[in-house]
Amino acid sequence: MKFFTSTLALVAVTSLTGSANAFSSPRVAPSIVRSASSPLTGQYAKSTSTELNMKMFSFNHNKKAVKPTLSKKKQALKFLCKTAATLSFIALATSAAAPPALAAKKAAAAAETVEHLHVGQKVANYFRGFGLPDLAILAVISAMPVIELRGAVPVGLWMGLPITQVLPACVIGNMIPIIPLLFLLKNDSLKKMMKPILDRAEKKSSALGVGSLEKQWASLAAFVGIPLPGTGAWTGAMGAFLLGMPTAVAISSIFTGVVSAGLIMSAITLAGKKGGLTALAILAAITGKEFLSGEKETEESKQDFLEADPYWDQSNVPVNVYKNKAPFTGKVVSTKRIVGPKATGETCHIVIDHEGDFPYWEGQSWGVIPPGVREKDGKPHSVRLYSIASSRYGDDMSGKTGSLCVRRATYWCPEMKAEDPAKKGVCSNFLCDTKAGDEVQMTGPAGKVMLMPEEDPKTDLIMVATGTGIAPYRGFIRRLFTEKTPAGEAYEGTAWLFLGVANSDALLYDDEWQEVKKNYPDNFRLDYALSREQENKKGGKMYIQDKVEEYADEIFTKLDNGAHIYFCGLKGMMPGIQDMLKGVAESKGLDYDEWLKGLKKSKQWHVEVY
Ligand code: FAD
């Protein structure tokens, strides 16, 4: 009974402290800040001080009123955690001390007489019915998702087996499904089938993708190794796969975690009250760190340490800091396919670590120099540009990474009626094939055409994309809605995203847009043109210009009122767009060329196509 009381107490505490992310918080202390005391020089001062991150901006909170403030949530969490911790200590302190073997016998006897069996015990009884030996039963239970080794170790004790046999059986059992799982997930159909589970695993393990491969290894081992609700080898394996972690690295890290979880569970089980208290203390120390520093973290988690002064001032945007002759060497954090099996072609999301040494602004591009030399003349490959798909803070909001959204360029040979690998795109294939830890030679940041106008926070943004043209808008949208940036806090306009792709499997970052739409229904609009799934009003394929045309009146009014319109993606999108806009302008009695000239003059017209 004592063991179960302890476990229950632990579960209560850990559940209330917010599971996995409690110990692997993605928040990284800011390392690059603009010096608050020095005048604006356009340089980024390196500092570890968090004081400089304190707000220099006055915020308009109207738009964000839909979300409760983080500090209130933290306060509630803190109160709940403290209450749970106190109750747990009382429960542990009042439970009678007894030798572990006796406790095990008592537990078994109580379970049998009262017939109130623990899930693991019921599963064990079920397998015993098939005549399976006890160690095999333990391995089977350990192999099960959710229960895993953490559930099997106490069952082993309940069976009266020595821990020296229980631990190896549980470790082996827990690892058995993990290795094939890591390989099976490479299968597209299986991945699609498992999408809901993978989406959940991705959220729970999102913090694992931060930092170097060594850091990822350690985060994954901790994720698997500390037996908190929502963590474990199954979720860890799915997270590692989704983050593109090399399989061998993932296996060694998960194995370390499983052994560690086994040791912790054994300690709790063997040492009875002492073990329970020790584990409780360890877990409280780990999870408590988060809630005890709740207020501080709220300040730190603001994305405001890479801002100009004022934040909308674009006079010192970094451009071409790294050139072809002296490129920057970035390191791949993760490479992930982000389209479904029926998408036309492959598109990958690639996160690159620049250690804070390669700052950029939303809407800029990075150049990538693919390794190797050109076949035709033996000279190094030329640089290819890729729009940066994250905000300046990166996906992990550390200010040390940037992301690209790259479509793999393939060549369809009409004679062969097949893809010709000899003619595949050099750089896009290099990038889509990268693995965590690979080096990438980079130039830039390039371009100012696609910057966001932030001086007037009421400015409407109309963002039109085909395929990977979505990349710069992801940076915009994260800055305005997902991150706690001064631009986002101030924003009161409407950001309207139009995305054109072939079919729903080819949609890019749909889950992110849906989340933003849910949180900011008054400030974010979303429209898709799925050319192979939808029809335009004439009964033809729905191309991006057809979708934009549906809202032509509204768009023209917004542009009249100062909205900015952006176009990004394949070059081929522009003629259709221009024809459509010309038709609409003429139907309104406007001179299209004059109208366009006016938009360009007032810098409301932004085009980046390739
Ligand atoms: P390359 O090797 O340059 O080949 C180009 C094409 O030619 C390929 O389709 C290839 O299959 C074909 N080809 C090769 N050999 C032959 C042959 N012998 N005969 C016929 N065809 C052949 N791309 C993105 O994916 N995402 C972005 O966010 C992005 N942003 C960009 C931003 C800007 C400002 C610009 C200018 C471009 C951007 N691009 C982006 C496009 C990107 O720069 C590259 O052009 C693209 O990835 C193709 O490069 P590659 O090296 O893979 O192909």
XYZ file of C-alpha atoms and ligand atoms in Angstrom:
663
model
C 0.000 0.000 0.000
C 2.809 2.314 0.970
C 4.378 2.059 -2.455
C 1.129 2.840 -4.184
C 0.526 5.815 -1.865
C 3.983 7.139 -2.753
C 3.453 6.609 -6.449
C 0.063 8.264 -6.310
C 1.550 11.219 -4.505
C 4.272 11.515 -7.119
C 1.823 11.306 -9.951
C -0.311 14.010 -8.335
C 2.638 16.358 -8.053
C 3.993 15.683 -11.502
C 0.620 15.918 -13.198
C 0.030 19.298 -11.699
C 3.423 20.635 -12.636
C 2.755 20.310 -16.304
C 4.515 17.160 -17.442
C 7.322 16.931 -19.969
C 8.084 20.518 -20.655
C 8.468 21.215 -16.980
C 11.977 19.870 -17.107
C 12.911 20.555 -20.674
C 11.601 24.050 -21.087
C 12.389 25.402 -24.527
C 13.035 28.833 -23.175
C 16.670 29.675 -23.573
C 18.152 32.672 -21.822
C 18.590 35.410 -24.374
C 22.165 35.945 -25.426
C 21.897 38.761 -27.900
C 20.380 42.030 -26.885
C 20.501 45.494 -28.220
C 22.197 47.598 -25.611
C 19.511 49.679 -23.933
C 21.951 52.261 -22.688
C 23.970 52.811 -25.841
C 22.634 54.808 -28.758
C 21.335 52.961 -31.796
C 24.289 51.890 -33.850
C 22.816 49.035 -35.830
C 25.142 46.635 -34.037
C 23.891 43.845 -31.832
C 25.593 43.804 -28.463
C 26.234 40.403 -26.924
C 25.228 40.169 -23.312
C 24.059 37.583 -20.850
C 22.209 40.152 -18.793
C 18.503 39.657 -18.559
C 17.909 43.126 -17.113
C 18.360 44.597 -20.548
C 15.398 42.593 -21.718
C 13.016 44.593 -19.607
C 10.403 46.330 -21.666
C 11.146 49.632 -23.281
C 7.884 49.603 -25.168
C 4.354 50.571 -24.306
C 1.974 47.834 -25.321
C -1.537 47.843 -26.632
C -3.146 44.790 -25.132
C -6.475 45.010 -26.970
C -5.686 42.343 -29.551
C -4.296 39.925 -27.034
C -7.277 40.153 -24.717
C -8.404 36.722 -25.916
C -5.569 35.056 -24.021
C -5.158 35.040 -20.248
C -1.787 36.389 -19.153
C 0.912 33.833 -18.519
C 1.696 35.160 -15.073
C -1.864 34.489 -13.870
C -1.682 30.937 -15.161
C 1.684 30.542 -13.448
C 0.322 31.834 -10.172
C -2.528 29.330 -10.276
C -0.120 26.550 -11.182
C 2.199 27.547 -8.351
C -0.641 27.393 -5.839
C -1.808 23.988 -7.107
C 1.715 22.592 -7.070
C 2.401 23.754 -3.556
C -0.883 22.272 -2.350
C -0.195 18.987 -4.097
C 3.354 18.839 -2.766
C 2.168 19.451 0.808
C -0.530 16.788 0.534
C 1.973 14.355 -0.928
C 4.431 14.878 1.890
C 1.689 14.359 4.457
C 0.623 11.165 2.678
C 4.160 9.837 2.598
C 4.988 10.812 6.141
C 1.891 9.135 7.546
C 2.306 5.872 5.649
C 3.912 3.171 7.846
C 7.515 2.153 7.177
C 7.984 -1.502 6.198
C 10.680 -3.592 4.448
C 10.152 -3.620 0.668
C 9.636 -7.368 0.372
C 6.969 -7.195 3.048
C 5.413 -4.213 1.289
C 5.343 -6.216 -1.909
C 3.660 -9.176 -0.211
C 1.176 -6.839 1.436
C 0.465 -5.177 -1.878
C -0.057 -8.517 -3.560
C -2.244 -9.861 -0.787
C -4.321 -6.688 -0.626
C -4.710 -6.666 -4.365
C -5.846 -10.272 -4.397
C -8.288 -10.032 -1.524
C -9.848 -6.702 -2.378
C -9.652 -7.465 -6.097
C -8.824 -3.851 -6.756
C -6.021 -4.495 -9.134
C -3.623 -1.957 -10.585
C -3.756 -1.824 -14.437
C -0.314 -3.418 -14.634
C -1.426 -6.213 -12.318
C -4.514 -6.870 -14.398
C -2.369 -7.017 -17.537
C 0.069 -9.361 -15.747
C -2.783 -11.649 -14.659
C -4.112 -11.677 -18.189
C -0.782 -12.833 -19.620
C -0.309 -15.356 -16.824
C -3.501 -16.903 -18.122
C -1.580 -17.759 -21.316
C 1.136 -19.473 -19.298
C 3.762 -16.855 -20.139
C 6.748 -16.801 -17.755
C 6.830 -13.804 -15.424
C 9.924 -12.193 -16.980
C 8.370 -12.378 -20.448
C 5.205 -10.802 -19.048
C 7.289 -7.950 -17.661
C 8.969 -7.435 -21.028
C 5.572 -7.359 -22.752
C 4.183 -4.808 -20.284
C 7.309 -2.664 -20.660
C 6.887 -2.706 -24.416
C 3.414 -1.199 -24.176
C 2.980 2.500 -24.873
C 1.887 4.615 -21.890
C 2.615 1.829 -19.338
C 6.235 1.160 -20.395
C 8.975 0.265 -17.931
C 7.722 2.728 -15.352
C 4.548 0.684 -14.986
C 6.246 -2.697 -15.340
C 8.828 -2.288 -12.562
C 6.192 -2.100 -9.772
C 4.392 -5.069 -11.356
C 7.638 -7.067 -11.172
C 7.796 -6.324 -7.470
C 4.172 -7.285 -7.008
C 5.042 -10.599 -8.674
C 7.728 -11.099 -6.019
C 10.633 -11.094 -8.521
C 14.046 -9.744 -7.483
C 14.832 -6.299 -8.893
C 18.033 -7.688 -10.480
C 15.795 -9.660 -12.834
C 13.000 -7.113 -13.101
C 15.205 -4.239 -14.272
C 16.931 -5.962 -17.241
C 13.655 -7.568 -18.370
C 11.895 -4.193 -18.286
C 14.723 -2.323 -20.050
C 14.837 -4.909 -22.844
C 11.053 -4.942 -23.107
C 10.838 -1.146 -23.267
C 13.515 -0.961 -25.995
C 12.146 -3.757 -28.198
C 9.421 -1.708 -29.956
C 11.435 1.501 -30.039
C 14.049 0.378 -32.568
C 11.550 -0.824 -35.210
C 9.336 2.188 -34.476
C 12.160 4.565 -35.428
C 12.548 2.763 -38.764
C 8.848 2.167 -39.430
C 8.056 5.863 -39.024
C 10.017 6.471 -42.219
C 7.099 4.873 -44.057
C 4.764 7.577 -45.346
C 1.532 5.555 -45.098
C 2.244 4.564 -41.524
C 3.119 8.146 -40.703
C -0.207 9.309 -42.098
C -2.048 6.632 -40.137
C -0.308 7.738 -36.952
C -0.754 11.470 -37.607
C -2.883 12.291 -34.540
C -0.475 10.441 -32.235
C 2.540 11.998 -33.926
C 1.049 15.481 -33.636
C 0.590 14.960 -29.916
C 4.089 13.540 -29.549
C 5.484 16.486 -31.468
C 3.890 18.980 -29.112
C 5.062 17.118 -26.017
C 8.619 16.748 -27.265
C 9.021 20.045 -29.109
C 11.716 21.213 -26.708
C 13.960 18.308 -27.709
C 14.989 19.958 -30.975
C 16.793 22.864 -29.344
C 20.557 23.268 -29.577
C 23.369 21.076 -30.840
C 23.064 17.345 -31.424
C 24.738 16.712 -28.047
C 22.129 18.904 -26.335
C 19.352 17.110 -28.188
C 20.786 13.774 -27.057
C 20.818 14.922 -23.421
C 17.301 16.427 -23.643
C 15.919 13.226 -25.116
C 17.621 11.058 -22.476
C 16.146 13.284 -19.746
C 12.733 13.246 -21.425
C 12.690 9.460 -21.431
C 14.614 9.019 -18.193
C 12.568 11.044 -15.740
C 9.295 9.171 -15.332
C 6.798 12.018 -15.536
C 3.355 11.784 -17.111
C 3.430 12.472 -20.861
C 7.070 11.448 -21.277
C 8.602 8.064 -22.066
C 10.392 6.044 -24.705
C 7.484 5.903 -27.180
C 6.834 9.651 -27.178
C 10.581 10.321 -27.121
C 11.130 8.082 -30.159
C 8.359 9.798 -32.118
C 9.709 13.223 -31.151
C 13.262 12.224 -32.133
C 12.019 10.956 -35.482
C 9.991 14.092 -36.181
C 12.977 16.263 -35.340
C 15.108 14.340 -37.812
C 17.524 13.079 -35.153
C 19.877 10.429 -36.590
C 18.451 6.993 -35.694
C 21.618 5.712 -33.966
C 21.814 8.846 -31.803
C 18.127 8.555 -30.924
C 18.494 4.880 -29.950
C 21.495 5.479 -27.687
C 19.796 8.431 -26.032
C 16.500 6.599 -25.496
C 18.362 3.565 -24.121
C 20.145 5.801 -21.600
C 16.793 7.313 -20.660
C 15.117 3.924 -20.262
C 17.904 2.683 -17.975
C 17.650 5.882 -15.960
C 13.851 5.574 -15.657
C 14.371 1.974 -14.589
C 16.813 2.991 -11.883
C 14.491 5.702 -10.592
C 11.507 3.346 -10.510
C 13.642 0.654 -8.831
C 14.825 3.169 -6.228
C 11.253 4.149 -5.462
C 10.132 0.529 -5.343
C 13.053 -0.834 -3.299
C 13.574 1.947 -0.823
C 9.892 2.330 0.046
C 9.280 5.526 1.971
C 12.865 6.806 1.631
C 12.894 6.130 -2.085
C 9.566 7.841 -2.506
C 10.740 10.900 -0.603
C 14.031 11.057 -2.506
C 12.284 10.759 -5.854
C 9.753 13.327 -4.751
C 12.546 15.705 -3.765
C 14.305 15.202 -7.118
C 11.148 15.700 -9.098
C 10.120 18.693 -6.985
C 13.562 20.239 -7.563
C 13.237 19.765 -11.305
C 9.648 20.787 -11.728
C 9.749 23.348 -8.924
C 12.430 25.310 -10.758
C 9.839 26.277 -13.302
C 7.068 27.440 -11.000
C 9.324 29.066 -8.435
C 10.841 31.214 -11.181
C 7.466 31.830 -12.827
C 7.570 35.632 -12.860
C 11.158 35.780 -14.044
C 10.436 33.396 -16.861
C 7.500 35.490 -17.996
C 9.881 38.385 -18.531
C 12.534 36.235 -20.173
C 10.086 34.536 -22.474
C 9.279 37.797 -24.207
C 10.804 38.002 -27.637
C 12.201 41.498 -27.431
C 15.956 41.094 -27.207
C 16.665 41.425 -30.911
C 14.780 44.626 -31.547
C 15.746 47.944 -33.060
C 14.962 51.077 -31.106
C 12.159 51.782 -31.769
C 11.337 48.269 -32.831
C 9.947 49.315 -36.219
C 13.029 51.299 -37.279
C 14.446 49.644 -40.406
C 17.445 51.906 -40.905
C 19.893 49.296 -39.664
C 18.575 46.033 -41.029
C 21.580 43.705 -41.486
C 22.337 42.986 -45.158
C 25.037 40.782 -46.714
C 27.038 40.401 -43.540
C 28.431 37.099 -44.859
C 29.528 37.019 -48.489
C 30.354 34.216 -50.928
C 34.084 34.464 -50.264
C 33.745 34.258 -46.493
C 30.478 32.408 -45.830
C 29.067 31.569 -42.426
C 29.018 27.922 -41.360
C 25.664 27.021 -39.868
C 24.754 23.683 -38.312
C 21.559 21.810 -39.086
C 19.417 21.267 -35.993
C 16.701 19.305 -37.764
C 15.326 18.520 -41.206
C 11.755 17.435 -41.510
C 9.424 16.637 -44.387
C 6.317 18.740 -43.840
C 3.933 17.596 -46.557
C 1.682 14.563 -46.720
C 2.138 11.530 -48.993
C -0.137 12.879 -51.745
C 1.638 16.203 -52.038
C 3.146 17.043 -55.382
C 6.838 16.897 -54.544
C 8.614 17.118 -51.251
C 8.985 20.172 -49.039
C 11.146 20.201 -45.935
C 11.440 22.452 -42.919
C 15.086 22.857 -41.975
C 16.216 24.475 -38.745
C 19.770 25.840 -38.767
C 21.789 26.837 -35.725
C 23.748 30.082 -36.160
C 24.664 30.488 -32.493
C 23.319 34.035 -32.525
C 26.023 35.197 -34.953
C 23.826 35.610 -38.029
C 20.966 37.970 -37.162
C 18.275 38.634 -39.762
C 14.843 40.203 -40.008
C 11.553 38.635 -40.992
C 11.194 38.649 -44.783
C 14.916 38.323 -45.513
C 16.650 35.393 -47.196
C 19.739 33.376 -46.524
C 22.063 32.259 -49.281
C 23.228 28.643 -49.276
C 26.318 27.408 -51.096
C 25.891 23.696 -51.787
C 28.987 21.569 -51.213
C 30.977 20.220 -54.161
C 31.738 21.642 -57.561
C 29.878 22.119 -60.806
C 30.165 19.317 -63.301
C 30.531 21.614 -66.272
C 33.628 23.557 -65.131
C 34.754 22.154 -61.779
C 34.099 25.515 -60.047
C 32.288 25.737 -56.704
C 28.499 25.817 -56.927
C 26.884 29.236 -56.934
C 24.826 30.495 -54.027
C 21.050 29.823 -53.922
C 18.696 32.059 -51.983
C 16.063 30.779 -49.538
C 13.516 32.948 -47.738
C 13.866 32.566 -43.993
C 10.780 30.848 -42.620
C 11.130 31.795 -38.961
C 11.051 35.069 -37.110
C 14.380 36.588 -36.072
C 14.034 34.651 -32.812
C 14.006 31.279 -34.576
C 11.584 28.442 -33.927
C 13.054 27.884 -30.471
C 12.882 31.630 -29.767
C 16.503 31.671 -28.635
C 17.604 34.072 -31.362
C 20.185 31.488 -32.335
C 18.462 29.562 -35.092
C 16.667 30.221 -38.351
C 14.462 27.983 -40.473
C 14.106 27.383 -44.191
C 11.217 25.912 -46.119
C 12.717 24.120 -49.092
C 11.086 22.284 -51.946
C 13.200 19.506 -53.406
C 13.778 20.338 -57.081
C 13.487 17.260 -59.250
C 13.693 16.886 -63.010
C 10.998 15.025 -64.901
C 12.491 13.652 -68.103
C 9.863 13.547 -70.869
C 11.786 10.905 -72.842
C 12.374 8.621 -69.868
C 8.892 9.424 -68.508
C 10.509 9.364 -65.100
C 12.565 11.534 -62.807
C 16.170 11.886 -63.907
C 18.318 11.938 -60.768
C 21.282 13.271 -62.760
C 19.389 16.515 -63.281
C 17.932 17.033 -59.818
C 18.393 20.437 -58.188
C 21.750 20.635 -56.432
C 21.091 22.870 -53.451
C 17.495 21.964 -52.619
C 18.379 18.261 -52.611
C 21.427 18.932 -50.483
C 19.281 20.821 -47.971
C 16.410 18.321 -47.918
C 18.913 15.484 -47.368
C 20.703 17.156 -44.454
C 20.722 15.544 -41.039
C 21.120 17.113 -37.608
C 24.724 18.216 -37.148
C 25.488 18.749 -40.864
C 27.245 21.965 -41.797
C 25.782 24.488 -44.238
C 27.753 27.294 -45.901
C 25.590 30.402 -45.815
C 25.589 33.992 -47.041
C 23.430 37.024 -46.394
C 21.060 37.964 -44.954
C 19.679 39.216 -48.250
C 16.904 41.540 -49.321
C 14.717 44.267 -47.900
C 11.787 43.983 -50.310
C 9.747 41.736 -48.045
C 10.180 43.526 -44.732
C 7.058 44.186 -42.676
C 5.964 47.783 -42.142
C 5.645 48.013 -38.358
C 5.532 51.713 -37.635
C 1.743 51.870 -37.898
C 0.410 48.824 -36.003
C -2.975 49.206 -37.721
C -1.539 48.349 -41.140
C -3.302 45.471 -42.869
C -1.061 42.882 -44.515
C -2.206 40.822 -47.489
C 0.173 37.926 -47.993
C -0.125 35.901 -51.175
C 1.970 32.752 -51.539
C 2.372 29.774 -53.775
C 4.183 26.782 -52.242
C 7.404 27.680 -50.452
C 6.487 31.329 -50.976
C 4.847 30.879 -47.579
C 8.297 31.086 -45.922
C 8.572 34.834 -45.242
C 4.960 34.970 -44.033
C 5.669 32.341 -41.416
C 8.209 34.778 -39.989
C 5.641 37.601 -40.115
C 2.866 35.582 -38.518
C 5.026 34.185 -35.750
C 6.257 37.700 -34.975
C 2.761 39.169 -34.943
C 0.797 36.403 -33.247
C 2.844 33.528 -31.852
C 5.702 35.299 -30.137
C 5.646 37.978 -27.489
C 7.325 40.641 -29.598
C 6.771 44.405 -29.343
C 5.401 44.324 -32.915
C 2.954 41.577 -31.959
C 1.842 43.298 -28.766
C 1.093 46.457 -30.724
C -0.519 44.919 -33.792
C -4.156 45.854 -34.404
C -4.472 45.325 -38.135
C -5.548 42.304 -40.154
C -2.986 39.890 -41.525
C -4.567 37.945 -44.381
C -2.827 34.887 -45.756
C -3.599 33.380 -49.169
C -1.791 30.132 -49.898
C -1.944 28.258 -53.168
C -0.823 24.622 -53.431
C -1.933 21.591 -55.442
C -3.869 19.671 -52.776
C -4.460 19.496 -49.057
C -1.498 17.180 -48.530
C 0.708 19.928 -49.942
C -0.494 22.567 -47.458
C 2.352 24.083 -45.503
C 2.210 24.797 -41.752
C -1.594 24.446 -41.740
C -1.680 23.498 -38.040
C 0.124 26.724 -37.156
C -2.290 28.868 -39.177
C -5.294 27.135 -37.636
C -3.961 27.862 -34.170
C -3.412 31.537 -34.970
C -6.874 31.763 -36.531
C -8.392 30.256 -33.411
C -6.546 32.644 -31.100
C -6.882 35.802 -33.183
C -10.076 35.511 -35.251
C -10.320 39.293 -35.585
C -6.761 39.868 -36.729
C -5.907 36.879 -38.888
C -7.587 35.596 -42.028
C -6.710 32.505 -44.014
C -7.688 31.366 -47.504
C -6.399 28.422 -49.490
C -6.428 27.786 -53.220
C -6.089 24.044 -53.829
C -5.723 23.771 -57.595
C -6.385 20.030 -57.793
C -9.177 19.910 -55.255
C -11.182 23.104 -55.683
C -12.906 24.774 -58.619
C -12.962 28.462 -59.419
C -16.197 30.217 -60.264
C -15.752 29.347 -63.947
C -15.485 25.661 -63.141
C -11.735 25.559 -63.780
C -8.900 24.777 -61.377
C -8.667 27.048 -58.374
C -5.413 28.941 -58.719
C -4.169 31.558 -56.318
C -5.416 34.489 -58.457
C -8.919 32.968 -58.478
C -9.001 32.830 -54.696
C -7.710 36.397 -54.349
C -10.269 37.558 -56.934
C -13.103 36.251 -54.740
C -12.217 39.012 -52.280
C -11.145 41.632 -54.839
C -13.448 44.392 -53.582
C -12.280 44.023 -50.002
C -8.650 43.852 -51.065
C -8.879 46.963 -53.217
C -10.511 48.840 -50.334
C -7.822 47.699 -47.931
C -5.105 48.775 -50.373
C -6.816 52.163 -50.743
C -6.613 52.441 -46.972
C -2.885 51.736 -46.840
C -2.657 47.928 -46.656
C 0.543 46.309 -47.906
C 0.322 43.428 -50.356
C 3.001 40.744 -50.716
C 3.571 38.088 -53.364
C 6.040 35.273 -52.887
C 6.618 31.938 -54.597
C 7.082 30.713 -58.112
C 7.608 33.309 -60.829
C 4.759 31.768 -62.773
C 2.194 33.095 -60.303
C 2.618 36.744 -61.259
C 1.138 36.900 -64.787
C -2.133 35.372 -63.553
C -2.201 37.721 -60.565
C -1.464 40.780 -62.690
C -4.163 39.868 -65.244
C -6.693 39.371 -62.504
C -5.845 42.663 -60.765
C -5.947 44.493 -64.089
C -9.408 43.093 -64.818
C -10.690 44.124 -61.386
C -9.132 47.594 -61.655
C -10.725 48.158 -65.051
C -14.112 46.982 -63.820
C -13.817 49.700 -61.175
C -12.925 52.326 -63.756
C -9.313 52.529 -62.536
C -6.228 52.876 -64.730
C -4.358 49.711 -63.690
C -0.881 51.023 -64.492
C -1.484 54.216 -62.530
C -3.021 52.266 -59.650
C -0.004 49.952 -59.498
C 2.430 52.849 -59.776
C 0.742 54.447 -56.786
C 1.086 51.273 -54.709
C 4.750 50.926 -55.606
C 5.437 54.564 -54.839
C 3.930 54.279 -51.388
C 5.885 51.010 -50.860
C 2.702 48.989 -50.429
C 3.614 46.524 -53.188
C 6.123 43.741 -52.387
C 7.119 40.978 -54.780
C 9.697 38.217 -54.370
C 9.271 35.457 -56.904
C 11.755 32.920 -58.241
P 19.473 23.767 -59.535
O 20.560 22.788 -59.443
O 19.850 25.200 -59.536
O 18.551 23.430 -60.775
C 17.472 24.251 -61.095
C 16.424 23.425 -61.830
O 16.973 22.952 -63.035
C 15.988 22.177 -61.071
O 14.598 22.057 -61.177
C 16.699 21.046 -61.776
O 15.974 19.845 -61.694
C 16.771 21.562 -63.184
N 17.914 20.993 -63.942
C 19.120 20.656 -63.507
N 19.874 20.181 -64.520
C 19.139 20.240 -65.628
C 19.347 19.935 -66.993
N 20.496 19.445 -67.432
N 18.329 20.131 -67.855
C 17.146 20.633 -67.461
N 16.896 20.952 -66.170
C 17.868 20.770 -65.263
N 13.286 27.829 -52.936
C 12.688 27.155 -51.951
O 12.517 25.931 -52.041
N 12.269 27.795 -50.812
C 12.429 29.126 -50.638
O 12.030 29.670 -49.600
C 13.067 29.845 -51.665
N 13.255 31.171 -51.537
C 13.845 31.869 -52.563
C 14.027 33.238 -52.407
C 14.604 33.958 -53.413
C 14.778 35.455 -53.241
C 15.033 33.303 -54.602
C 15.664 34.081 -55.691
C 14.877 31.959 -54.732
C 14.286 31.200 -53.730
N 14.121 29.821 -53.837
C 13.494 29.137 -52.827
C 14.611 29.064 -55.012
C 16.031 28.527 -54.711
O 16.930 29.605 -54.617
C 16.569 27.578 -55.779
O 16.453 28.213 -57.023
C 15.855 26.240 -55.832
O 15.959 25.572 -54.604
C 16.501 25.339 -56.896
O 17.853 25.230 -56.631
P 18.646 23.856 -56.834
O 20.087 24.118 -56.579
O 18.021 22.774 -56.072
O 18.420 23.542 -58.353
